[in-house]
């Protein structure tokens, strides 16, 4: 489809994991001109940034940005504070891998770039079914942020409203894997593990590894994860 006939520009949050890779494919399948954004926020699993770059190249996005943030300076999460252990067993309540306000910060920066680009759509791979209990993955959060986006920006005030699109919101991990596979996502490029080494090899024990493995198994598909 030509640029003039496309659905317009979209900013896609691309972590390098399974969910965000699927969301990018879904956005492209809807003929959006995709601009992807990742964050180097002090996460211990920085191999996901290399994965995001590889996914962006493979997808042929218009532009890929990596934004540096100092969320590890605040601490409070096992993903940014090396003194906190990443849990290897399911936990009750919100786990210590929750990064305070992460999706709020990420969406705010994506919103800024979308306004600069003239994009009205922002895609995020949050999920409220097979997830770890993070409060900023819930539909209520997505809806509230969309309202904020249209109150806090010139574009929103001038009646060019933003849409926060979370197409995986109500899908199981198996359904996500199936959807991405139909669109040709190369899941071998993705890194999901919270403790991935520099080569992107997974621990096979953390919550993210468990959810990913269960998703591929339920979808009856081979998981291309590389383990240490």
PDB file of C-alpha atoms in Angstrom:
ATOM      1  CA  UNK A   1       0.000   0.000   0.000  1.00  0.00           C
ATOM      2  CA  UNK A   2       1.353   3.441  -0.851  1.00  0.00           C
ATOM      3  CA  UNK A   3       2.176   6.000   1.815  1.00  0.00           C
ATOM      4  CA  UNK A   4      -0.746   8.171   0.745  1.00  0.00           C
ATOM      5  CA  UNK A   5      -3.147   5.236   1.118  1.00  0.00           C
ATOM      6  CA  UNK A   6      -1.745   3.947   4.416  1.00  0.00           C
ATOM      7  CA  UNK A   7      -3.425   4.365   7.778  1.00  0.00           C
ATOM      8  CA  UNK A   8      -0.817   6.903   8.838  1.00  0.00           C
ATOM      9  CA  UNK A   9       2.084   6.858  11.227  1.00  0.00           C
ATOM     10  CA  UNK A  10       2.240   4.884  14.457  1.00  0.00           C
ATOM     11  CA  UNK A  11       4.752   4.723  17.289  1.00  0.00           C
ATOM     12  CA  UNK A  12       5.281   1.167  18.522  1.00  0.00           C
ATOM     13  CA  UNK A  13       6.908   0.452  21.876  1.00  0.00           C
ATOM     14  CA  UNK A  14       9.393  -2.318  21.080  1.00  0.00           C
ATOM     15  CA  UNK A  15      11.108  -3.954  24.043  1.00  0.00           C
ATOM     16  CA  UNK A  16      12.608  -6.835  22.097  1.00  0.00           C
ATOM     17  CA  UNK A  17      10.329  -9.397  23.717  1.00  0.00           C
ATOM     18  CA  UNK A  18       7.657 -11.680  22.346  1.00  0.00           C
ATOM     19  CA  UNK A  19       4.679  -9.406  22.973  1.00  0.00           C
ATOM     20  CA  UNK A  20       6.112  -6.222  21.494  1.00  0.00           C
ATOM     21  CA  UNK A  21       7.381  -8.094  18.411  1.00  0.00           C
ATOM     22  CA  UNK A  22       3.833  -9.337  17.856  1.00  0.00           C
ATOM     23  CA  UNK A  23       2.361  -5.870  18.299  1.00  0.00           C
ATOM     24  CA  UNK A  24       4.772  -4.446  15.713  1.00  0.00           C
ATOM     25  CA  UNK A  25       3.674  -7.123  13.227  1.00  0.00           C
ATOM     26  CA  UNK A  26       0.008  -6.410  13.948  1.00  0.00           C
ATOM     27  CA  UNK A  27       0.493  -2.673  13.399  1.00  0.00           C
ATOM     28  CA  UNK A  28       2.285  -3.270  10.119  1.00  0.00           C
ATOM     29  CA  UNK A  29      -0.425  -5.690   9.012  1.00  0.00           C
ATOM     30  CA  UNK A  30      -2.873  -2.799   9.422  1.00  0.00           C
ATOM     31  CA  UNK A  31      -0.747  -0.721   7.039  1.00  0.00           C
ATOM     32  CA  UNK A  32       0.620   1.738   9.580  1.00  0.00           C
ATOM     33  CA  UNK A  33       3.967   3.404   8.895  1.00  0.00           C
ATOM     34  CA  UNK A  34       5.730   2.163  12.021  1.00  0.00           C
ATOM     35  CA  UNK A  35       8.272   4.027  14.102  1.00  0.00           C
ATOM     36  CA  UNK A  36       9.618   1.858  16.922  1.00  0.00           C
ATOM     37  CA  UNK A  37      10.933   3.028  20.291  1.00  0.00           C
ATOM     38  CA  UNK A  38      12.961   1.140  22.907  1.00  0.00           C
ATOM     39  CA  UNK A  39      14.387   2.216  26.246  1.00  0.00           C
ATOM     40  CA  UNK A  40      17.780   1.657  27.810  1.00  0.00           C
ATOM     41  CA  UNK A  41      16.554   2.245  31.335  1.00  0.00           C
ATOM     42  CA  UNK A  42      19.167   0.388  33.359  1.00  0.00           C
ATOM     43  CA  UNK A  43      17.547  -3.026  32.987  1.00  0.00           C
ATOM     44  CA  UNK A  44      19.665  -6.028  33.874  1.00  0.00           C
ATOM     45  CA  UNK A  45      18.491  -7.867  30.736  1.00  0.00           C
ATOM     46  CA  UNK A  46      20.002  -5.375  28.272  1.00  0.00           C
ATOM     47  CA  UNK A  47      20.212  -8.069  25.588  1.00  0.00           C
ATOM     48  CA  UNK A  48      16.600  -7.165  24.851  1.00  0.00           C
ATOM     49  CA  UNK A  49      17.853  -3.912  23.298  1.00  0.00           C
ATOM     50  CA  UNK A  50      19.876  -5.842  20.726  1.00  0.00           C
ATOM     51  CA  UNK A  51      16.792  -7.957  20.094  1.00  0.00           C
ATOM     52  CA  UNK A  52      14.679  -4.830  19.562  1.00  0.00           C
ATOM     53  CA  UNK A  53      17.160  -3.476  17.028  1.00  0.00           C
ATOM     54  CA  UNK A  54      17.173  -6.807  15.181  1.00  0.00           C
ATOM     55  CA  UNK A  55      13.364  -6.910  15.136  1.00  0.00           C
ATOM     56  CA  UNK A  56      13.168  -3.328  13.870  1.00  0.00           C
ATOM     57  CA  UNK A  57      15.605  -4.128  11.062  1.00  0.00           C
ATOM     58  CA  UNK A  58      13.766  -7.315  10.132  1.00  0.00           C
ATOM     59  CA  UNK A  59      10.435  -5.486  10.057  1.00  0.00           C
ATOM     60  CA  UNK A  60      11.807  -2.568   8.057  1.00  0.00           C
ATOM     61  CA  UNK A  61      10.390   0.137  10.322  1.00  0.00           C
ATOM     62  CA  UNK A  62      10.705   3.744   9.191  1.00  0.00           C
ATOM     63  CA  UNK A  63      12.892   4.622  12.191  1.00  0.00           C
ATOM     64  CA  UNK A  64      13.949   2.992  15.433  1.00  0.00           C
ATOM     65  CA  UNK A  65      14.902   5.050  18.499  1.00  0.00           C
ATOM     66  CA  UNK A  66      16.586   3.908  21.707  1.00  0.00           C
ATOM     67  CA  UNK A  67      16.016   6.375  24.533  1.00  0.00           C
ATOM     68  CA  UNK A  68      18.291   6.385  27.579  1.00  0.00           C
ATOM     69  CA  UNK A  69      16.698   6.645  31.034  1.00  0.00           C
ATOM     70  CA  UNK A  70      18.065   6.315  34.554  1.00  0.00           C
ATOM     71  CA  UNK A  71      15.349   4.203  36.141  1.00  0.00           C
ATOM     72  CA  UNK A  72      18.038   2.127  37.847  1.00  0.00           C
ATOM     73  CA  UNK A  73      18.923   5.290  39.747  1.00  0.00           C
ATOM     74  CA  UNK A  74      15.579   5.030  41.527  1.00  0.00           C
ATOM     75  CA  UNK A  75      15.806   1.291  42.154  1.00  0.00           C
ATOM     76  CA  UNK A  76      12.810  -0.487  43.617  1.00  0.00           C
ATOM     77  CA  UNK A  77      12.753  -3.326  41.083  1.00  0.00           C
ATOM     78  CA  UNK A  78      14.676  -6.536  40.591  1.00  0.00           C
ATOM     79  CA  UNK A  79      14.966  -5.601  36.911  1.00  0.00           C
ATOM     80  CA  UNK A  80      16.985  -2.464  37.686  1.00  0.00           C
ATOM     81  CA  UNK A  81      18.583  -3.175  41.082  1.00  0.00           C
ATOM     82  CA  UNK A  82      21.158  -5.979  41.084  1.00  0.00           C
ATOM     83  CA  UNK A  83      20.906  -6.276  44.871  1.00  0.00           C
ATOM     84  CA  UNK A  84      17.376  -7.654  44.457  1.00  0.00           C
ATOM     85  CA  UNK A  85      17.034 -11.227  43.255  1.00  0.00           C
ATOM     86  CA  UNK A  86      14.795 -12.019  40.306  1.00  0.00           C
ATOM     87  CA  UNK A  87      12.242 -14.504  41.682  1.00  0.00           C
ATOM     88  CA  UNK A  88      12.295 -17.947  40.129  1.00  0.00           C
ATOM     89  CA  UNK A  89       9.001 -19.124  41.605  1.00  0.00           C
ATOM     90  CA  UNK A  90       5.516 -17.607  41.133  1.00  0.00           C
ATOM     91  CA  UNK A  91       4.724 -14.937  43.717  1.00  0.00           C
ATOM     92  CA  UNK A  92       1.482 -13.690  45.199  1.00  0.00           C
ATOM     93  CA  UNK A  93       0.646 -10.052  44.539  1.00  0.00           C
ATOM     94  CA  UNK A  94       2.686  -7.632  42.462  1.00  0.00           C
ATOM     95  CA  UNK A  95       6.165  -9.146  42.056  1.00  0.00           C
ATOM     96  CA  UNK A  96       9.473  -7.422  42.717  1.00  0.00           C
ATOM     97  CA  UNK A  97      10.131  -7.385  38.950  1.00  0.00           C
ATOM     98  CA  UNK A  98       7.561  -4.574  38.656  1.00  0.00           C
ATOM     99  CA  UNK A  99       9.392  -1.378  37.654  1.00  0.00           C
ATOM    100  CA  UNK A 100       7.699   1.631  39.307  1.00  0.00           C
ATOM    101  CA  UNK A 101       5.759   3.728  36.755  1.00  0.00           C
ATOM    102  CA  UNK A 102       7.622   2.142  33.818  1.00  0.00           C
ATOM    103  CA  UNK A 103       4.777   2.009  31.319  1.00  0.00           C
ATOM    104  CA  UNK A 104       3.643   5.500  32.311  1.00  0.00           C
ATOM    105  CA  UNK A 105       7.131   6.830  31.563  1.00  0.00           C
ATOM    106  CA  UNK A 106       7.467   4.835  28.340  1.00  0.00           C
ATOM    107  CA  UNK A 107       4.080   5.896  27.010  1.00  0.00           C
ATOM    108  CA  UNK A 108       4.784   9.530  27.896  1.00  0.00           C
ATOM    109  CA  UNK A 109       7.925   9.530  25.776  1.00  0.00           C
ATOM    110  CA  UNK A 110       6.176   7.667  22.972  1.00  0.00           C
ATOM    111  CA  UNK A 111       3.441  10.289  23.153  1.00  0.00           C
ATOM    112  CA  UNK A 112       6.000  13.067  22.745  1.00  0.00           C
ATOM    113  CA  UNK A 113       7.520  11.410  19.684  1.00  0.00           C
ATOM    114  CA  UNK A 114       4.070  10.722  18.230  1.00  0.00           C
ATOM    115  CA  UNK A 115       3.200  14.394  18.541  1.00  0.00           C
ATOM    116  CA  UNK A 116       6.429  15.391  16.782  1.00  0.00           C
ATOM    117  CA  UNK A 117       5.784  12.860  13.995  1.00  0.00           C
ATOM    118  CA  UNK A 118       2.127  13.730  13.596  1.00  0.00           C
ATOM    119  CA  UNK A 119       1.174  10.178  14.532  1.00  0.00           C
ATOM    120  CA  UNK A 120      -2.145   9.567  16.245  1.00  0.00           C
ATOM    121  CA  UNK A 121      -1.600   5.923  17.180  1.00  0.00           C
ATOM    122  CA  UNK A 122       0.682   4.465  19.840  1.00  0.00           C
ATOM    123  CA  UNK A 123       0.948   0.687  20.145  1.00  0.00           C
ATOM    124  CA  UNK A 124       1.955  -1.102  23.343  1.00  0.00           C
ATOM    125  CA  UNK A 125       2.153  -4.830  24.065  1.00  0.00           C
ATOM    126  CA  UNK A 126       0.580  -4.912  27.520  1.00  0.00           C
ATOM    127  CA  UNK A 127      -1.519  -7.928  28.377  1.00  0.00           C
ATOM    128  CA  UNK A 128      -4.018  -8.558  31.155  1.00  0.00           C
ATOM    129  CA  UNK A 129      -4.361 -12.340  30.808  1.00  0.00           C
ATOM    130  CA  UNK A 130      -0.985 -14.125  30.905  1.00  0.00           C
ATOM    131  CA  UNK A 131       1.068 -11.507  32.729  1.00  0.00           C
ATOM    132  CA  UNK A 132       2.782 -10.978  36.055  1.00  0.00           C
ATOM    133  CA  UNK A 133       0.184  -8.822  37.803  1.00  0.00           C
ATOM    134  CA  UNK A 134       1.685  -5.434  36.934  1.00  0.00           C
ATOM    135  CA  UNK A 135      -0.830  -2.600  37.512  1.00  0.00           C
ATOM    136  CA  UNK A 136       0.292  -0.723  34.393  1.00  0.00           C
ATOM    137  CA  UNK A 137      -0.750  -3.616  32.128  1.00  0.00           C
ATOM    138  CA  UNK A 138      -4.458  -3.328  32.907  1.00  0.00           C
ATOM    139  CA  UNK A 139      -7.127  -2.006  30.510  1.00  0.00           C
ATOM    140  CA  UNK A 140      -7.983   0.678  33.080  1.00  0.00           C
ATOM    141  CA  UNK A 141      -4.450   2.039  32.821  1.00  0.00           C
ATOM    142  CA  UNK A 142      -4.463   2.067  29.010  1.00  0.00           C
ATOM    143  CA  UNK A 143      -7.795   3.903  28.948  1.00  0.00           C
ATOM    144  CA  UNK A 144      -6.684   6.418  31.564  1.00  0.00           C
ATOM    145  CA  UNK A 145      -3.444   7.165  29.737  1.00  0.00           C
ATOM    146  CA  UNK A 146      -5.319   7.754  26.482  1.00  0.00           C
ATOM    147  CA  UNK A 147      -7.479  10.298  28.273  1.00  0.00           C
ATOM    148  CA  UNK A 148      -4.369  11.968  29.695  1.00  0.00           C
ATOM    149  CA  UNK A 149      -2.724  12.052  26.255  1.00  0.00           C
ATOM    150  CA  UNK A 150      -5.622  13.973  24.820  1.00  0.00           C
ATOM    151  CA  UNK A 151      -5.688  16.450  27.688  1.00  0.00           C
ATOM    152  CA  UNK A 152      -1.950  17.111  27.899  1.00  0.00           C
ATOM    153  CA  UNK A 153      -0.929  17.693  24.269  1.00  0.00           C
ATOM    154  CA  UNK A 154      -1.411  20.359  21.624  1.00  0.00           C
ATOM    155  CA  UNK A 155      -2.568  17.697  19.178  1.00  0.00           C
ATOM    156  CA  UNK A 156      -5.192  16.453  21.610  1.00  0.00           C
ATOM    157  CA  UNK A 157      -6.460  19.952  22.345  1.00  0.00           C
ATOM    158  CA  UNK A 158      -6.621  20.736  18.614  1.00  0.00           C
ATOM    159  CA  UNK A 159      -8.856  17.697  18.100  1.00  0.00           C
ATOM    160  CA  UNK A 160      -6.316  15.348  16.578  1.00  0.00           C
ATOM    161  CA  UNK A 161      -6.838  12.706  19.254  1.00  0.00           C
ATOM    162  CA  UNK A 162      -4.351  10.039  20.154  1.00  0.00           C
ATOM    163  CA  UNK A 163      -5.266   6.371  20.367  1.00  0.00           C
ATOM    164  CA  UNK A 164      -3.385   4.030  22.690  1.00  0.00           C
ATOM    165  CA  UNK A 165      -3.686   0.654  21.020  1.00  0.00           C
ATOM    166  CA  UNK A 166      -3.136  -2.489  23.105  1.00  0.00           C
ATOM    167  CA  UNK A 167      -4.191  -5.276  20.730  1.00  0.00           C
ATOM    168  CA  UNK A 168      -2.878  -8.056  22.986  1.00  0.00           C
ATOM    169  CA  UNK A 169      -4.816  -6.845  26.004  1.00  0.00           C
ATOM    170  CA  UNK A 170      -7.209  -9.785  26.236  1.00  0.00           C
ATOM    171  CA  UNK A 171      -5.210 -12.536  24.511  1.00  0.00           C
ATOM    172  CA  UNK A 172      -3.525 -15.476  26.199  1.00  0.00           C
ATOM    173  CA  UNK A 173       0.180 -16.006  25.581  1.00  0.00           C
ATOM    174  CA  UNK A 174      -0.687 -18.921  23.299  1.00  0.00           C
ATOM    175  CA  UNK A 175      -3.022 -16.714  21.263  1.00  0.00           C
ATOM    176  CA  UNK A 176      -0.302 -14.075  20.997  1.00  0.00           C
ATOM    177  CA  UNK A 177       2.203 -16.627  19.705  1.00  0.00           C
ATOM    178  CA  UNK A 178      -0.322 -17.924  17.184  1.00  0.00           C
ATOM    179  CA  UNK A 179      -1.172 -14.429  15.968  1.00  0.00           C
ATOM    180  CA  UNK A 180       2.475 -13.478  15.515  1.00  0.00           C
ATOM    181  CA  UNK A 181       3.305 -16.732  13.783  1.00  0.00           C
ATOM    182  CA  UNK A 182       0.546 -16.157  11.260  1.00  0.00           C
ATOM    183  CA  UNK A 183       2.155 -12.787  10.498  1.00  0.00           C
ATOM    184  CA  UNK A 184       5.624 -14.277  10.127  1.00  0.00           C
ATOM    185  CA  UNK A 185       7.230 -12.994  13.339  1.00  0.00           C
ATOM    186  CA  UNK A 186      10.640 -14.580  13.869  1.00  0.00           C
ATOM    187  CA  UNK A 187      10.459 -15.303  17.589  1.00  0.00           C
ATOM    188  CA  UNK A 188      14.063 -16.526  17.519  1.00  0.00           C
ATOM    189  CA  UNK A 189      15.031 -12.834  17.409  1.00  0.00           C
ATOM    190  CA  UNK A 190      13.175 -12.038  20.634  1.00  0.00           C
ATOM    191  CA  UNK A 191      14.478 -12.013  24.209  1.00  0.00           C
ATOM    192  CA  UNK A 192      11.977 -12.432  27.041  1.00  0.00           C
ATOM    193  CA  UNK A 193      14.124 -13.539  29.996  1.00  0.00           C
ATOM    194  CA  UNK A 194      14.540 -11.164  32.937  1.00  0.00           C
ATOM    195  CA  UNK A 195      18.031 -12.581  33.484  1.00  0.00           C
ATOM    196  CA  UNK A 196      19.203 -12.992  29.893  1.00  0.00           C
ATOM    197  CA  UNK A 197      22.969 -12.926  29.459  1.00  0.00           C
ATOM    198  CA  UNK A 198      24.812 -10.689  26.999  1.00  0.00           C
ATOM    199  CA  UNK A 199      24.144 -13.175  24.205  1.00  0.00           C
ATOM    200  CA  UNK A 200      20.417 -13.164  24.933  1.00  0.00           C
ATOM    201  CA  UNK A 201      20.430 -16.667  26.382  1.00  0.00           C
ATOM    202  CA  UNK A 202      17.614 -17.277  28.864  1.00  0.00           C
ATOM    203  CA  UNK A 203      17.671 -18.637  32.406  1.00  0.00           C
ATOM    204  CA  UNK A 204      14.539 -20.766  31.949  1.00  0.00           C
ATOM    205  CA  UNK A 205      13.465 -20.117  35.537  1.00  0.00           C
ATOM    206  CA  UNK A 206      12.118 -16.565  35.874  1.00  0.00           C
ATOM    207  CA  UNK A 207       8.460 -15.602  35.551  1.00  0.00           C
ATOM    208  CA  UNK A 208       8.890 -14.300  32.012  1.00  0.00           C
ATOM    209  CA  UNK A 209      10.603 -17.504  30.856  1.00  0.00           C
ATOM    210  CA  UNK A 210       7.843 -19.582  32.449  1.00  0.00           C
ATOM    211  CA  UNK A 211       5.014 -17.611  30.808  1.00  0.00           C
ATOM    212  CA  UNK A 212       6.751 -17.735  27.440  1.00  0.00           C
ATOM    213  CA  UNK A 213       7.367 -21.497  27.594  1.00  0.00           C
ATOM    214  CA  UNK A 214       3.784 -22.154  28.694  1.00  0.00           C
ATOM    215  CA  UNK A 215       2.494 -20.012  25.829  1.00  0.00           C
ATOM    216  CA  UNK A 216       4.420 -21.884  23.147  1.00  0.00           C
ATOM    217  CA  UNK A 217       3.437 -25.217  24.688  1.00  0.00           C
ATOM    218  CA  UNK A 218      -0.258 -24.258  24.772  1.00  0.00           C
ATOM    219  CA  UNK A 219      -0.009 -23.094  21.153  1.00  0.00           C
ATOM    220  CA  UNK A 220       1.585 -26.456  20.281  1.00  0.00           C
ATOM    221  CA  UNK A 221       4.507 -24.678  18.679  1.00  0.00           C
ATOM    222  CA  UNK A 222       8.269 -24.980  19.223  1.00  0.00           C
ATOM    223  CA  UNK A 223       9.840 -22.249  21.330  1.00  0.00           C
ATOM    224  CA  UNK A 224      13.071 -20.970  19.713  1.00  0.00           C
ATOM    225  CA  UNK A 225      14.401 -19.587  23.016  1.00  0.00           C
ATOM    226  CA  UNK A 226      18.120 -20.133  23.508  1.00  0.00           C
ATOM    227  CA  UNK A 227      18.946 -21.218  27.062  1.00  0.00           C
ATOM    228  CA  UNK A 228      22.187 -20.953  28.967  1.00  0.00           C
TER     229      UNK A 228
END
